[in-house]
Amino acid sequence: MKISIVGAGYVGLVAAACLARLGNKITLVDIDKERLKQVSQGVSPIHEPELAEILGQVDIETTSDYQRLVDSEVIFICVGTPSNDNGSMSLEHIVEASRRISEVLKVKRDYCVIAVKSTVVPGTTENAVIPILEASGKKAGDDFGVCMDPEFLREGKAVYYYMNPARIIIGELDPRSGHTLANLYKDFKAPVMRTSIKTAEMIKLASNSFLAAKISLINEIGNICKALDIDIYEVAKGLGYDERIGSKFLNSGIGFGGSCLPKDLKALIARSRQVGYKPKILEHVLKLNDKQALRMVELLRRHISLKGATIGILGLAFKPGTDDVRESRAISIAEVLLKEGAIVKAYDPVATQSFATLFPEIEYTTPEEVLKCDAVLIVTEWEEFEHLDYRGKIVIDGRRILKAKEARIYEGVCW
Ligand code: UGA
């Protein structure tokens, strides 16, 4: 199929690469010309396993000119929906993309489906996107189709999860729109659920809220376990045998970061409040998550006075396998350490550059140098941290690195 993808962020890039590999003709649109240049040279602008390899093999047309979308059969909107200050989602990029696509629709002769892949709050596609598209003079459902097709990939294994989704959710304006997308995904081995547009929007937000709640719940139980001297990881193992609970996403520690879980939770809370419902559980999930990272610093204070001490941070990415530091737990931890007068040294295998733009005052160095600090905090569970020498050190572990237990003083955040 002839497919256009608007937005060369995580979702857009991965979708473009995977759909191209499946034999579709892809046009990738973005305003960031540097990013597009990298893609056209077969270079991945982000650190994501398998992505660079695929980009090196496939042929993707890259452009900043929306008129190149004119012969598309499907146009995916994959632009970012960052948080506003009040937690609601900013629709700035969605609105702009819709407006530009609307210009294309004006001159487009054949039917095509516009599919929103960006995460949006329920009602956005119908109340914001469709009216802008219809400003073209064309009618949604007659002249063009509309779907909401949420993406569930996970960073660090994005290609794998794109190609092997747990489910494909197609929110459709009408059967013809849904049928076009279902046809595109016909070779994926995953259950396909066709539903209304706003239900699809809600499934995405509910999914991330549920995952966030699962993490905060296991962290809360972990905090209680630590006080009672019980191993939370053994407790989680016992819980996981129950199929209703499941064994995944029960790793307690310093909580969730990233560009999705915190943002989507905030957006659902804000939307819920707008419609007059105060979502107390979701609000608590977020509050507990914010506090959880700082528990590391509280534990550290029991062993060392922060002022003037050198404190090492191992891991800056919000999780292993990525160079993404958005909402990384390392951010709030570094802020407190620096504010309290500590000298901070840090190491991450891939995320140092992004972190250095936020914290130029930190010294970025090797893991060995970090381990020479007065105390060390483990913030991301990179596999290589299982091979360091922690003997004689003070280590506060936020992510359960078993080897670190050999330290002279070792404290897990929930264990
Ligand atoms: C998340 C969802 O898992 C995806 O399903 C979703 O598609 C994606 O957001 C999105 O909306 O685009 P992602 O942000 O890539 O994916 O990362 P996760 O693997 O979910 O991890 C999020 C955070 O939770 C990380 O900071 C991780 O360290 C933390 N986490 C995860 C835990 O603290 N404990 C766990 O057991 C699992």
Short mmCIF file of N, CA, C and O and ligand atoms in Angstrom, two decimals, residues 10-11 48 117 119 150-158 161 167 204-205 207-208 211-212 214-216 218-219 233 247-264 289 317-320 322 324 326-329 379-381 398-399, ligand 1:
data_model
loop_
_atom_site.label_atom_id
_atom_site.label_comp_id
_atom_site.label_asym_id
_atom_site.label_seq_id
_atom_site.Cartn_x
_atom_site.Cartn_y
_atom_site.Cartn_z
N TYR A 10 9.42 8.38 17.81
CA TYR A 10 9.54 6.94 18.06
C TYR A 10 8.52 6.14 17.27
O TYR A 10 8.84 5.20 16.56
N VAL A 11 7.25 6.54 17.40
CA VAL A 11 6.18 5.74 16.78
C VAL A 11 6.27 5.84 15.26
O VAL A 11 6.22 4.82 14.56
N GLU A 48 17.61 2.49 19.13
CA GLU A 48 16.53 1.51 19.25
C GLU A 48 16.96 0.24 18.53
O GLU A 48 17.21 0.27 17.31
N LYS A 117 -2.44 7.87 15.15
CA LYS A 117 -1.68 6.91 15.96
C LYS A 117 -1.16 7.58 17.23
O LYS A 117 -0.83 6.91 18.20
N THR A 119 -1.08 9.28 20.75
CA THR A 119 -1.97 9.06 21.90
C THR A 119 -2.74 10.34 22.18
O THR A 119 -2.14 11.40 22.33
N PRO A 150 -4.37 3.12 18.03
CA PRO A 150 -3.33 3.35 19.05
C PRO A 150 -2.14 2.41 18.90
O PRO A 150 -2.30 1.27 18.49
N GLU A 151 -0.98 2.92 19.28
CA GLU A 151 0.25 2.13 19.20
C GLU A 151 0.64 1.68 20.61
O GLU A 151 0.59 2.47 21.54
N PHE A 152 1.04 0.42 20.73
CA PHE A 152 1.38 -0.10 22.06
C PHE A 152 2.84 -0.52 22.17
O PHE A 152 3.20 -1.28 23.07
N LEU A 153 3.69 -0.06 21.23
CA LEU A 153 5.10 -0.50 21.28
C LEU A 153 5.79 0.03 22.53
O LEU A 153 5.36 1.01 23.14
N ARG A 154 6.86 -0.66 22.91
CA ARG A 154 7.64 -0.24 24.09
C ARG A 154 9.03 0.14 23.63
O ARG A 154 9.64 -0.57 22.83
N GLU A 155 9.52 1.25 24.14
CA GLU A 155 10.87 1.68 23.78
C GLU A 155 11.89 0.64 24.25
O GLU A 155 11.68 -0.03 25.25
N GLY A 156 12.97 0.56 23.52
CA GLY A 156 14.01 -0.42 23.85
C GLY A 156 13.78 -1.74 23.12
O GLY A 156 14.71 -2.51 22.92
N LYS A 157 12.49 -2.01 22.77
CA LYS A 157 12.18 -3.21 21.97
C LYS A 157 11.06 -2.82 21.00
O LYS A 157 10.10 -3.56 20.77
N ALA A 158 11.17 -1.60 20.48
CA ALA A 158 10.06 -1.02 19.73
C ALA A 158 9.74 -1.81 18.46
O ALA A 158 8.57 -2.05 18.15
N TYR A 161 7.96 -5.08 19.39
CA TYR A 161 6.56 -4.91 19.80
C TYR A 161 5.68 -4.40 18.67
O TYR A 161 4.49 -4.69 18.63
N ARG A 167 -2.23 -6.90 20.64
CA ARG A 167 -3.53 -6.71 19.97
C ARG A 167 -3.44 -5.52 19.05
O ARG A 167 -2.57 -4.64 19.22
N LYS A 204 -6.16 2.98 24.84
CA LYS A 204 -4.74 3.33 24.94
C LYS A 204 -4.44 3.99 26.29
O LYS A 204 -3.50 3.60 27.00
N LEU A 205 -5.24 4.98 26.67
CA LEU A 205 -4.96 5.67 27.93
C LEU A 205 -5.19 4.75 29.13
O LEU A 205 -4.44 4.79 30.11
N SER A 207 -4.87 1.57 29.17
CA SER A 207 -3.81 0.58 29.19
C SER A 207 -2.58 1.13 29.92
O SER A 207 -2.03 0.49 30.83
N ASN A 208 -2.18 2.34 29.55
CA ASN A 208 -1.01 2.92 30.23
C ASN A 208 -1.30 3.27 31.68
O ASN A 208 -0.43 3.16 32.54
N LEU A 211 -1.02 -0.01 33.61
CA LEU A 211 0.38 -0.41 33.80
C LEU A 211 1.04 0.46 34.88
O LEU A 211 1.77 -0.04 35.74
N ALA A 212 0.76 1.75 34.82
CA ALA A 212 1.33 2.67 35.81
C ALA A 212 0.83 2.30 37.21
O ALA A 212 1.61 2.28 38.18
N LYS A 214 -0.16 -0.60 38.20
CA LYS A 214 0.45 -1.88 38.61
C LYS A 214 1.83 -1.62 39.23
O LYS A 214 2.17 -2.18 40.27
N ILE A 215 2.58 -0.72 38.60
CA ILE A 215 3.93 -0.41 39.11
C ILE A 215 3.84 0.29 40.47
O ILE A 215 4.53 -0.08 41.42
N SER A 216 2.96 1.29 40.57
CA SER A 216 2.87 1.99 41.87
C SER A 216 2.37 1.06 42.96
O SER A 216 2.80 1.16 44.12
N ILE A 218 2.86 -2.24 43.19
CA ILE A 218 3.93 -3.16 43.63
C ILE A 218 5.01 -2.37 44.38
O ILE A 218 5.63 -2.89 45.31
N ASN A 219 5.18 -1.09 44.03
CA ASN A 219 6.14 -0.27 44.77
C ASN A 219 5.64 0.00 46.19
O ASN A 219 6.41 -0.02 47.15
N TYR A 233 10.55 -9.11 45.87
CA TYR A 233 10.66 -9.87 44.61
C TYR A 233 10.15 -11.31 44.77
O TYR A 233 9.58 -11.88 43.86
N SER A 247 2.60 -12.19 35.94
CA SER A 247 3.92 -11.99 36.55
C SER A 247 4.67 -10.79 35.98
O SER A 247 5.70 -10.39 36.50
N LYS A 248 4.14 -10.18 34.90
CA LYS A 248 4.89 -9.08 34.28
C LYS A 248 4.56 -7.74 34.93
O LYS A 248 3.49 -7.56 35.49
N PHE A 249 5.49 -6.79 34.80
CA PHE A 249 5.29 -5.44 35.33
C PHE A 249 5.10 -5.45 36.85
O PHE A 249 4.33 -4.68 37.39
N LEU A 250 5.81 -6.35 37.49
CA LEU A 250 5.76 -6.40 38.96
C LEU A 250 7.16 -6.15 39.53
O LEU A 250 7.46 -6.57 40.63
N ASN A 251 8.01 -5.47 38.76
CA ASN A 251 9.35 -5.16 39.27
C ASN A 251 9.28 -3.89 40.10
O ASN A 251 9.13 -2.80 39.55
N SER A 252 9.37 -4.05 41.41
CA SER A 252 9.31 -2.85 42.24
C SER A 252 10.66 -2.15 42.20
O SER A 252 11.69 -2.76 41.88
N GLY A 253 10.65 -0.88 42.51
CA GLY A 253 11.89 -0.10 42.45
C GLY A 253 11.56 1.38 42.59
O GLY A 253 10.75 1.76 43.44
N ILE A 254 12.15 2.18 41.69
CA ILE A 254 11.96 3.64 41.83
C ILE A 254 10.91 4.19 40.88
O ILE A 254 10.80 5.39 40.71
N GLY A 255 10.12 3.29 40.27
CA GLY A 255 8.95 3.77 39.55
C GLY A 255 9.14 3.99 38.07
O GLY A 255 10.19 3.72 37.51
N PHE A 256 8.07 4.51 37.47
CA PHE A 256 8.04 4.61 36.00
C PHE A 256 8.38 6.01 35.52
O PHE A 256 8.03 7.01 36.12
N GLY A 257 9.14 6.02 34.40
CA GLY A 257 9.42 7.28 33.70
C GLY A 257 9.04 7.10 32.25
O GLY A 257 8.19 6.28 31.92
N GLY A 258 9.70 7.86 31.38
CA GLY A 258 9.43 7.72 29.95
C GLY A 258 8.47 8.76 29.44
O GLY A 258 7.91 9.54 30.21
N SER A 259 8.28 8.72 28.13
CA SER A 259 7.47 9.77 27.50
C SER A 259 5.99 9.41 27.51
O SER A 259 5.17 10.18 27.04
N CYS A 260 5.63 8.23 28.04
CA CYS A 260 4.24 7.79 27.88
C CYS A 260 3.48 7.63 29.18
O CYS A 260 2.47 8.30 29.40
N LEU A 261 3.95 6.74 30.06
CA LEU A 261 3.16 6.44 31.26
C LEU A 261 2.83 7.70 32.07
O LEU A 261 1.65 7.97 32.33
N PRO A 262 3.83 8.52 32.45
CA PRO A 262 3.49 9.71 33.25
C PRO A 262 2.58 10.68 32.49
O PRO A 262 1.59 11.18 33.03
N LYS A 263 2.88 10.90 31.22
CA LYS A 263 2.12 11.88 30.42
C LYS A 263 0.68 11.42 30.22
O LYS A 263 -0.27 12.20 30.37
N ASP A 264 0.51 10.14 29.90
CA ASP A 264 -0.84 9.65 29.61
C ASP A 264 -1.70 9.62 30.86
O ASP A 264 -2.91 9.92 30.82
N ASN A 289 4.52 7.62 42.60
CA ASN A 289 5.64 7.46 41.66
C ASN A 289 6.66 8.59 41.84
O ASN A 289 7.87 8.35 41.81
N ALA A 317 19.09 6.67 31.52
CA ALA A 317 17.93 6.45 30.64
C ALA A 317 16.73 6.04 31.49
O ALA A 317 16.90 5.48 32.58
N PHE A 318 15.52 6.29 30.99
CA PHE A 318 14.34 5.99 31.81
C PHE A 318 14.13 4.48 31.96
O PHE A 318 13.44 4.02 32.85
N LYS A 319 14.78 3.72 31.08
CA LYS A 319 14.82 2.26 31.21
C LYS A 319 15.95 1.75 30.31
O LYS A 319 16.43 2.50 29.45
N PRO A 320 16.37 0.50 30.47
CA PRO A 320 17.46 0.02 29.62
C PRO A 320 17.03 -0.11 28.16
O PRO A 320 15.84 -0.25 27.87
N THR A 322 17.42 2.13 25.77
CA THR A 322 17.07 3.39 25.10
C THR A 322 18.00 4.51 25.56
O THR A 322 18.56 4.43 26.66
N ASP A 324 16.61 7.47 25.75
CA ASP A 324 15.56 8.42 26.10
C ASP A 324 15.62 8.72 27.60
O ASP A 324 15.59 7.80 28.43
N ARG A 326 13.49 11.14 28.93
CA ARG A 326 12.28 11.88 29.30
C ARG A 326 11.65 11.28 30.56
O ARG A 326 11.42 10.08 30.62
N GLU A 327 11.39 12.12 31.53
CA GLU A 327 10.79 11.71 32.82
C GLU A 327 11.60 10.60 33.51
O GLU A 327 11.06 9.85 34.32
N SER A 328 12.89 10.50 33.16
CA SER A 328 13.72 9.50 33.82
C SER A 328 13.77 9.80 35.31
O SER A 328 13.84 10.97 35.72
N ARG A 329 13.76 8.74 36.11
CA ARG A 329 13.84 8.93 37.57
C ARG A 329 15.16 9.60 37.94
O ARG A 329 15.28 10.23 38.99
N VAL A 379 20.18 3.51 39.06
CA VAL A 379 18.91 4.11 38.67
C VAL A 379 18.26 3.41 37.46
O VAL A 379 17.05 3.43 37.30
N THR A 380 19.09 2.79 36.61
CA THR A 380 18.56 2.07 35.44
C THR A 380 19.18 0.67 35.44
O THR A 380 20.38 0.53 35.73
N GLU A 381 18.36 -0.34 35.11
CA GLU A 381 18.87 -1.72 35.22
C GLU A 381 19.54 -2.18 33.92
O GLU A 381 19.15 -3.17 33.31
N GLY A 398 18.09 1.12 43.04
CA GLY A 398 16.69 1.39 42.70
C GLY A 398 16.09 0.38 41.76
O GLY A 398 14.91 0.45 41.43
N ARG A 399 16.94 -0.56 41.26
CA ARG A 399 16.44 -1.44 40.19
C ARG A 399 16.77 -2.91 40.35
O ARG A 399 16.65 -3.67 39.40
C1 UGA B 1 4.83 2.19 27.71
C2 UGA B 1 3.90 0.99 27.62
O1 UGA B 1 4.48 -0.13 28.31
C3 UGA B 1 3.64 0.59 26.17
O2 UGA B 1 2.69 -0.46 26.11
C4 UGA B 1 3.08 1.82 25.44
O3 UGA B 1 2.86 1.53 24.06
C5 UGA B 1 4.07 2.97 25.54
O4 UGA B 1 4.28 3.27 26.94
C6 UGA B 1 3.48 4.16 24.84
O5 UGA B 1 2.43 4.63 25.27
O6 UGA B 1 4.00 4.53 23.78
P1 UGA B 1 7.47 2.55 27.50
O7 UGA B 1 7.22 3.94 27.95
O8 UGA B 1 8.35 2.31 26.31
O9 UGA B 1 6.09 1.80 27.16
O10 UGA B 1 8.15 1.77 28.71
P2 UGA B 1 7.75 0.62 29.75
O11 UGA B 1 8.44 -0.61 29.40
O12 UGA B 1 6.29 0.56 29.92
O13 UGA B 1 8.41 1.20 31.08
C7 UGA B 1 7.95 2.42 31.63
C8 UGA B 1 8.61 2.68 32.95
O14 UGA B 1 8.12 1.78 33.93
C9 UGA B 1 10.13 2.53 32.95
O15 UGA B 1 10.69 3.63 33.65
C10 UGA B 1 10.37 1.24 33.70
O16 UGA B 1 11.60 1.23 34.38
C11 UGA B 1 9.20 1.23 34.66
N1 UGA B 1 8.81 -0.13 35.11
C12 UGA B 1 8.34 -1.02 34.22
C13 UGA B 1 8.92 -0.47 36.45
O17 UGA B 1 9.33 0.36 37.29
N2 UGA B 1 8.54 -1.72 36.84
C14 UGA B 1 8.08 -2.65 35.98
O18 UGA B 1 7.75 -3.78 36.41
C15 UGA B 1 7.98 -2.29 34.64
#
